PDB file of C-alpha atoms in Angstrom:
ATOM      1  CA  MET A   1     -14.693  19.312   5.661  1.00  0.00           C
ATOM      2  CA  THR A   2     -14.340  15.866   4.117  1.00  0.00           C
ATOM      3  CA  VAL A   3     -10.858  14.453   3.595  1.00  0.00           C
ATOM      4  CA  ARG A   4     -10.313  12.319   0.501  1.00  0.00           C
ATOM      5  CA  VAL A   5      -7.354   9.942   0.635  1.00  0.00           C
ATOM      6  CA  MET A   6      -6.498   8.297  -2.685  1.00  0.00           C
ATOM      7  CA  LEU A   7      -3.977   5.466  -2.372  1.00  0.00           C
ATOM      8  CA  ILE A   8      -2.487   4.283  -5.663  1.00  0.00           C
ATOM      9  CA  SER A   9      -0.648   0.978  -5.716  1.00  0.00           C
ATOM     10  CA  PRO A  10       2.558   1.021  -7.741  1.00  0.00           C
ATOM     11  CA  ALA A  11       3.125  -0.687 -11.069  1.00  0.00           C
ATOM     12  CA  THR A  12       4.524  -4.206 -11.367  1.00  0.00           C
ATOM     13  CA  THR A  13       8.025  -5.492 -10.839  1.00  0.00           C
ATOM     14  CA  ALA A  14       9.623  -8.844 -11.577  1.00  0.00           C
ATOM     15  CA  ALA A  15       9.664  -9.546  -7.815  1.00  0.00           C
ATOM     16  CA  LEU A  16       5.887  -9.095  -7.637  1.00  0.00           C
ATOM     17  CA  ARG A  17       5.355 -11.654 -10.389  1.00  0.00           C
ATOM     18  CA  GLU A  18       7.629 -14.081  -8.492  1.00  0.00           C
ATOM     19  CA  ALA A  19       5.692 -13.657  -5.184  1.00  0.00           C
ATOM     20  CA  ARG A  20       8.917 -12.354  -3.651  1.00  0.00           C
ATOM     21  CA  PHE A  21       8.999 -10.313  -0.449  1.00  0.00           C
ATOM     22  CA  GLU A  22      10.271  -7.352  -2.373  1.00  0.00           C
ATOM     23  CA  GLY A  23      12.625  -5.054  -0.639  1.00  0.00           C
ATOM     24  CA  ASP A  24      13.442  -1.904  -2.553  1.00  0.00           C
ATOM     25  CA  VAL A  25      13.069  -3.076  -6.163  1.00  0.00           C
ATOM     26  CA  PRO A  26      12.660  -0.666  -9.102  1.00  0.00           C
ATOM     27  CA  LEU A  27       9.937  -0.990 -11.729  1.00  0.00           C
ATOM     28  CA  ASP A  28      10.578  -3.166 -14.739  1.00  0.00           C
ATOM     29  CA  ALA A  29      10.051  -1.918 -18.318  1.00  0.00           C
ATOM     30  CA  ALA A  30       6.462  -3.208 -18.452  1.00  0.00           C
ATOM     31  CA  GLY A  31       5.608  -1.483 -15.182  1.00  0.00           C
ATOM     32  CA  LEU A  32       7.072   1.815 -16.384  1.00  0.00           C
ATOM     33  CA  ARG A  33       5.086   1.617 -19.651  1.00  0.00           C
ATOM     34  CA  ARG A  34       1.830   0.831 -17.849  1.00  0.00           C
ATOM     35  CA  ALA A  35       2.308   3.641 -15.332  1.00  0.00           C
ATOM     36  CA  GLY A  36       3.108   6.119 -18.099  1.00  0.00           C
ATOM     37  CA  ALA A  37      -0.013   5.083 -20.004  1.00  0.00           C
ATOM     38  CA  ALA A  38      -2.153   5.612 -16.886  1.00  0.00           C
ATOM     39  CA  ALA A  39      -0.948   9.160 -16.212  1.00  0.00           C
ATOM     40  CA  SER A  40      -4.040  10.782 -17.736  1.00  0.00           C
ATOM     41  CA  ALA A  41      -6.314   8.878 -15.311  1.00  0.00           C
ATOM     42  CA  VAL A  42      -4.727  10.224 -12.132  1.00  0.00           C
ATOM     43  CA  PRO A  43      -7.117  12.515 -10.264  1.00  0.00           C
ATOM     44  CA  ARG A  44      -6.215  15.975  -9.055  1.00  0.00           C
ATOM     45  CA  ALA A  45      -4.979  16.296  -5.469  1.00  0.00           C
ATOM     46  CA  ASP A  46      -4.054  19.034  -3.004  1.00  0.00           C
ATOM     47  CA  THR A  47      -1.193  16.965  -1.594  1.00  0.00           C
ATOM     48  CA  VAL A  48       0.784  14.264  -3.410  1.00  0.00           C
ATOM     49  CA  LEU A  49       2.954  11.823  -1.459  1.00  0.00           C
ATOM     50  CA  SER A  50       4.927   8.709  -2.259  1.00  0.00           C
ATOM     51  CA  GLY A  51       6.040   5.750  -0.222  1.00  0.00           C
ATOM     52  CA  PRO A  52       9.825   5.621   0.098  1.00  0.00           C
ATOM     53  CA  SER A  53      10.448   2.539  -2.096  1.00  0.00           C
ATOM     54  CA  ALA A  54      11.947   2.847  -5.563  1.00  0.00           C
ATOM     55  CA  ARG A  55       8.811   1.215  -6.962  1.00  0.00           C
ATOM     56  CA  CYS A  56       6.546   3.874  -5.428  1.00  0.00           C
ATOM     57  CA  ARG A  57       8.784   6.793  -6.375  1.00  0.00           C
ATOM     58  CA  GLU A  58       9.196   5.578  -9.974  1.00  0.00           C
ATOM     59  CA  THR A  59       5.463   4.957 -10.330  1.00  0.00           C
ATOM     60  CA  ALA A  60       4.691   8.453  -9.068  1.00  0.00           C
ATOM     61  CA  GLN A  61       7.170   9.936 -11.534  1.00  0.00           C
ATOM     62  CA  ALA A  62       5.825   7.872 -14.461  1.00  0.00           C
ATOM     63  CA  LEU A  63       2.292   8.996 -13.542  1.00  0.00           C
ATOM     64  CA  GLY A  64       3.507  12.591 -13.874  1.00  0.00           C
ATOM     65  CA  LEU A  65       3.233  13.317 -10.151  1.00  0.00           C
ATOM     66  CA  ARG A  66       5.559  15.547  -8.207  1.00  0.00           C
ATOM     67  CA  ALA A  67       5.412  13.857  -4.837  1.00  0.00           C
ATOM     68  CA  GLU A  68       6.359  16.036  -1.892  1.00  0.00           C
ATOM     69  CA  PRO A  69       8.972  14.763   0.520  1.00  0.00           C
ATOM     70  CA  ALA A  70       6.736  13.287   3.188  1.00  0.00           C
ATOM     71  CA  GLU A  71       7.354  13.882   6.848  1.00  0.00           C
ATOM     72  CA  SER A  72       5.278  10.724   7.093  1.00  0.00           C
ATOM     73  CA  ALA A  73       7.584   8.644   4.833  1.00  0.00           C
ATOM     74  CA  ASP A  74       8.066   6.037   7.560  1.00  0.00           C
ATOM     75  CA  ALA A  75       4.300   5.795   8.035  1.00  0.00           C
ATOM     76  CA  LEU A  76       3.855   5.182   4.305  1.00  0.00           C
ATOM     77  CA  GLY A  77       6.668   2.641   3.995  1.00  0.00           C
ATOM     78  CA  ASP A  78       6.139  -0.974   3.021  1.00  0.00           C
ATOM     79  CA  TRP A  79       5.571  -3.728   5.570  1.00  0.00           C
ATOM     80  CA  ASP A  80       8.870  -4.571   7.252  1.00  0.00           C
ATOM     81  CA  LEU A  81       9.232  -8.326   6.759  1.00  0.00           C
ATOM     82  CA  GLY A  82      12.679  -8.494   8.321  1.00  0.00           C
ATOM     83  CA  ARG A  83      14.876 -11.384   7.235  1.00  0.00           C
ATOM     84  CA  TRP A  84      12.314 -12.655   4.724  1.00  0.00           C
ATOM     85  CA  ARG A  85      12.939  -9.653   2.500  1.00  0.00           C
ATOM     86  CA  GLY A  86      14.236 -10.694  -0.911  1.00  0.00           C
ATOM     87  CA  ARG A  87      13.019 -14.303  -0.563  1.00  0.00           C
ATOM     88  CA  THR A  88       9.996 -15.853  -2.268  1.00  0.00           C
ATOM     89  CA  LEU A  89       6.987 -17.072  -0.335  1.00  0.00           C
ATOM     90  CA  ASP A  90       7.706 -20.600  -1.588  1.00  0.00           C
ATOM     91  CA  GLU A  91      11.280 -20.456  -0.238  1.00  0.00           C
ATOM     92  CA  VAL A  92      10.170 -19.226   3.166  1.00  0.00           C
ATOM     93  CA  SER A  93       7.295 -21.719   3.310  1.00  0.00           C
ATOM     94  CA  ALA A  94       9.683 -24.596   2.548  1.00  0.00           C
ATOM     95  CA  SER A  95      12.290 -23.577   5.129  1.00  0.00           C
ATOM     96  CA  GLU A  96      10.018 -22.175   7.862  1.00  0.00           C
ATOM     97  CA  PRO A  97       6.528 -23.656   7.496  1.00  0.00           C
ATOM     98  CA  GLU A  98       5.594 -23.099  11.171  1.00  0.00           C
ATOM     99  CA  SER A  99       6.708 -19.476  11.011  1.00  0.00           C
ATOM    100  CA  VAL A 100       4.672 -18.813   7.877  1.00  0.00           C
ATOM    101  CA  ALA A 101       1.631 -20.473   9.442  1.00  0.00           C
ATOM    102  CA  ALA A 102       1.966 -18.300  12.558  1.00  0.00           C
ATOM    103  CA  TRP A 103       2.432 -15.154  10.450  1.00  0.00           C
ATOM    104  CA  LEU A 104      -0.704 -15.900   8.426  1.00  0.00           C
ATOM    105  CA  SER A 105      -2.893 -16.801  11.412  1.00  0.00           C
ATOM    106  CA  ASP A 106      -1.741 -14.535  14.254  1.00  0.00           C
ATOM    107  CA  PRO A 107      -1.840 -10.762  13.579  1.00  0.00           C
ATOM    108  CA  SER A 108       0.602 -10.166  16.445  1.00  0.00           C
ATOM    109  CA  ALA A 109       3.230 -12.608  15.100  1.00  0.00           C
ATOM    110  CA  ALA A 110       6.447 -11.382  13.510  1.00  0.00           C
ATOM    111  CA  PRO A 111       8.556 -14.529  13.091  1.00  0.00           C
ATOM    112  CA  HIS A 112      10.616 -12.775  10.403  1.00  0.00           C
ATOM    113  CA  GLY A 113      11.952 -10.296  12.947  1.00  0.00           C
ATOM    114  CA  GLY A 114      10.195  -7.371  11.309  1.00  0.00           C
ATOM    115  CA  GLU A 115       6.803  -5.794  11.849  1.00  0.00           C
ATOM    116  CA  SER A 116       3.644  -7.670  12.859  1.00  0.00           C
ATOM    117  CA  LEU A 117       0.389  -7.174  10.982  1.00  0.00           C
ATOM    118  CA  LEU A 118      -1.008  -5.353  14.022  1.00  0.00           C
ATOM    119  CA  ALA A 119       1.974  -2.991  14.045  1.00  0.00           C
ATOM    120  CA  LEU A 120       1.600  -2.306  10.302  1.00  0.00           C
ATOM    121  CA  CYS A 121      -2.111  -1.517  10.669  1.00  0.00           C
ATOM    122  CA  ALA A 122      -1.446   0.705  13.688  1.00  0.00           C
ATOM    123  CA  ARG A 123       1.314   2.643  11.885  1.00  0.00           C
ATOM    124  CA  VAL A 124      -0.759   3.249   8.753  1.00  0.00           C
ATOM    125  CA  GLY A 125      -3.905   3.961  10.796  1.00  0.00           C
ATOM    126  CA  ALA A 126      -2.062   6.564  12.872  1.00  0.00           C
ATOM    127  CA  TRP A 127      -0.997   8.347   9.665  1.00  0.00           C
ATOM    128  CA  LEU A 128      -4.548   8.251   8.317  1.00  0.00           C
ATOM    129  CA  GLU A 129      -6.039   9.635  11.533  1.00  0.00           C
ATOM    130  CA  SER A 130      -3.330  12.331  11.752  1.00  0.00           C
ATOM    131  CA  LEU A 131      -4.545  13.996   8.555  1.00  0.00           C
ATOM    132  CA  PRO A 132      -6.151  17.324   9.414  1.00  0.00           C
ATOM    133  CA  GLU A 133      -9.768  17.937   8.432  1.00  0.00           C
ATOM    134  CA  THR A 134      -8.462  20.648   6.106  1.00  0.00           C
ATOM    135  CA  ALA A 135      -6.245  18.189   4.158  1.00  0.00           C
ATOM    136  CA  GLY A 136      -8.660  18.105   1.221  1.00  0.00           C
ATOM    137  CA  ARG A 137      -7.578  15.628  -1.461  1.00  0.00           C
ATOM    138  CA  VAL A 138      -4.487  13.596  -0.525  1.00  0.00           C
ATOM    139  CA  LEU A 139      -2.985  11.268  -3.130  1.00  0.00           C
ATOM    140  CA  ALA A 140      -0.245   8.814  -2.170  1.00  0.00           C
ATOM    141  CA  VAL A 141       1.513   6.139  -4.207  1.00  0.00           C
ATOM    142  CA  VAL A 142       2.056   3.374  -1.644  1.00  0.00           C
ATOM    143  CA  GLU A 143       2.707  -0.344  -1.477  1.00  0.00           C
ATOM    144  CA  PRO A 144      -0.297  -2.702  -1.576  1.00  0.00           C
ATOM    145  CA  ALA A 145       0.251  -3.673   2.082  1.00  0.00           C
ATOM    146  CA  VAL A 146      -0.205  -0.004   3.041  1.00  0.00           C
ATOM    147  CA  CYS A 147      -3.460   0.183   1.024  1.00  0.00           C
ATOM    148  CA  ARG A 148      -4.732  -2.955   2.727  1.00  0.00           C
ATOM    149  CA  ALA A 149      -3.715  -1.787   6.217  1.00  0.00           C
ATOM    150  CA  ALA A 150      -5.385   1.599   5.660  1.00  0.00           C
ATOM    151  CA  THR A 151      -8.601  -0.139   4.610  1.00  0.00           C
ATOM    152  CA  VAL A 152      -8.574  -2.431   7.648  1.00  0.00           C
ATOM    153  CA  ARG A 153      -8.045   0.477  10.038  1.00  0.00           C
ATOM    154  CA  ALA A 154     -10.376   2.957   8.360  1.00  0.00           C
ATOM    155  CA  LEU A 155     -13.283   0.533   8.352  1.00  0.00           C
ATOM    156  CA  GLY A 156     -12.545  -0.963  11.770  1.00  0.00           C
ATOM    157  CA  LEU A 157     -12.218  -4.454  10.277  1.00  0.00           C
ATOM    158  CA  PRO A 158     -10.685  -7.389  12.142  1.00  0.00           C
ATOM    159  CA  PRO A 159      -6.944  -7.525  11.321  1.00  0.00           C
ATOM    160  CA  GLU A 160      -7.352 -10.986   9.769  1.00  0.00           C
ATOM    161  CA  THR A 161      -9.376  -9.327   6.995  1.00  0.00           C
ATOM    162  CA  PHE A 162      -6.078  -7.950   5.662  1.00  0.00           C
ATOM    163  CA  TRP A 163      -5.354 -11.341   4.078  1.00  0.00           C
ATOM    164  CA  ARG A 164      -8.626 -11.272   2.145  1.00  0.00           C
ATOM    165  CA  LEU A 165      -8.032  -7.907   0.470  1.00  0.00           C
ATOM    166  CA  ASP A 166      -6.369  -7.857  -2.937  1.00  0.00           C
ATOM    167  CA  VAL A 167      -4.777  -4.701  -4.291  1.00  0.00           C
ATOM    168  CA  ALA A 168      -3.795  -4.981  -7.936  1.00  0.00           C
ATOM    169  CA  PRO A 169      -1.006  -2.864  -9.451  1.00  0.00           C
ATOM    170  CA  LEU A 170      -2.034   0.618 -10.575  1.00  0.00           C
ATOM    171  CA  THR A 171      -5.377   0.633  -8.812  1.00  0.00           C
ATOM    172  CA  MET A 172      -6.716   3.265  -6.481  1.00  0.00           C
ATOM    173  CA  THR A 173      -8.195   2.709  -3.052  1.00  0.00           C
ATOM    174  CA  GLU A 174     -10.163   5.782  -2.004  1.00  0.00           C
ATOM    175  CA  LEU A 175     -11.114   6.637   1.569  1.00  0.00           C
ATOM    176  CA  THR A 176     -13.315   9.628   2.292  1.00  0.00           C
ATOM    177  CA  GLY A 177     -14.361  10.900   5.663  1.00  0.00           C
ATOM    178  CA  ARG A 178     -13.708  13.073   8.645  1.00  0.00           C
ATOM    179  CA  LEU A 179     -13.546  12.733  12.402  1.00  0.00           C
ATOM    180  CA  GLY A 180     -12.419   9.107  12.133  1.00  0.00           C
ATOM    181  CA  ARG A 181     -15.424   7.951  10.107  1.00  0.00           C
ATOM    182  CA  TRP A 182     -14.341   6.664   6.718  1.00  0.00           C
ATOM    183  CA  ASN A 183     -16.049   5.325   3.607  1.00  0.00           C
ATOM    184  CA  LEU A 184     -14.330   3.146   1.012  1.00  0.00           C
ATOM    185  CA  ARG A 185     -14.216   3.057  -2.766  1.00  0.00           C
ATOM    186  CA  CYS A 186     -11.772   0.382  -3.860  1.00  0.00           C
ATOM    187  CA  GLY A 187     -10.183  -1.123  -6.896  1.00  0.00           C
ATOM    188  CA  ARG A 188     -10.512   1.661  -9.448  1.00  0.00           C
ATOM    189  CA  GLU A 189      -8.071   0.716 -12.166  1.00  0.00           C
ATOM    190  CA  LEU A 190      -5.917   3.510 -13.523  1.00  0.00           C
ATOM    191  CA  THR A 191      -6.021   3.305 -17.294  1.00  0.00           C
ATOM    192  CA  GLY A 192      -5.481   5.801 -20.042  1.00  0.00           C
ATOM    193  CA  ASP A 193      -9.269   6.132 -20.297  1.00  0.00           C
ATOM    194  CA  PRO A 194     -10.699   8.946 -18.138  1.00  0.00           C
ATOM    195  CA  ALA A 195     -13.002   7.713 -15.392  1.00  0.00           C
TER     196      ALA A 195
END
């Protein structure tokens, strides 16, 4: 049986527009409106999950989803960027240029004291591979970093590819497969128009 994993990135927040390493920030009014308008475009799923952040939970709710409490909530959590959380990329780049350079060029680096890119990809990949062949259609509202990490792992891409993948708000990344062999459909925008 083929497993279909549909990863929806949450709606926007002010922190996203500021290029801020978010933390647990709720949606702003514009994000809530956009998510509500996209509710009719959400596909049917056998299992619905949400990342643990306020942004993911609020997006799921605005999309009309009743996300189950996930045993895998830690696996679906955002990238742990340690002490950089809450700061903008410009602030961190100005105060720690060598650390930012290492973080962007070495997938094993974690100068912020949080999780390395390799660790993020391994965590998300382990969740993806743990899905049983009978899972059917799994829909999860997760942070863009989780969508990117899942894509890197599912397709066996070099970790550095992570930096070249863009995941826009309220888009769906779809992975289908079984037995560790995955195919990708990316970037489907969720709009009020049925697809």
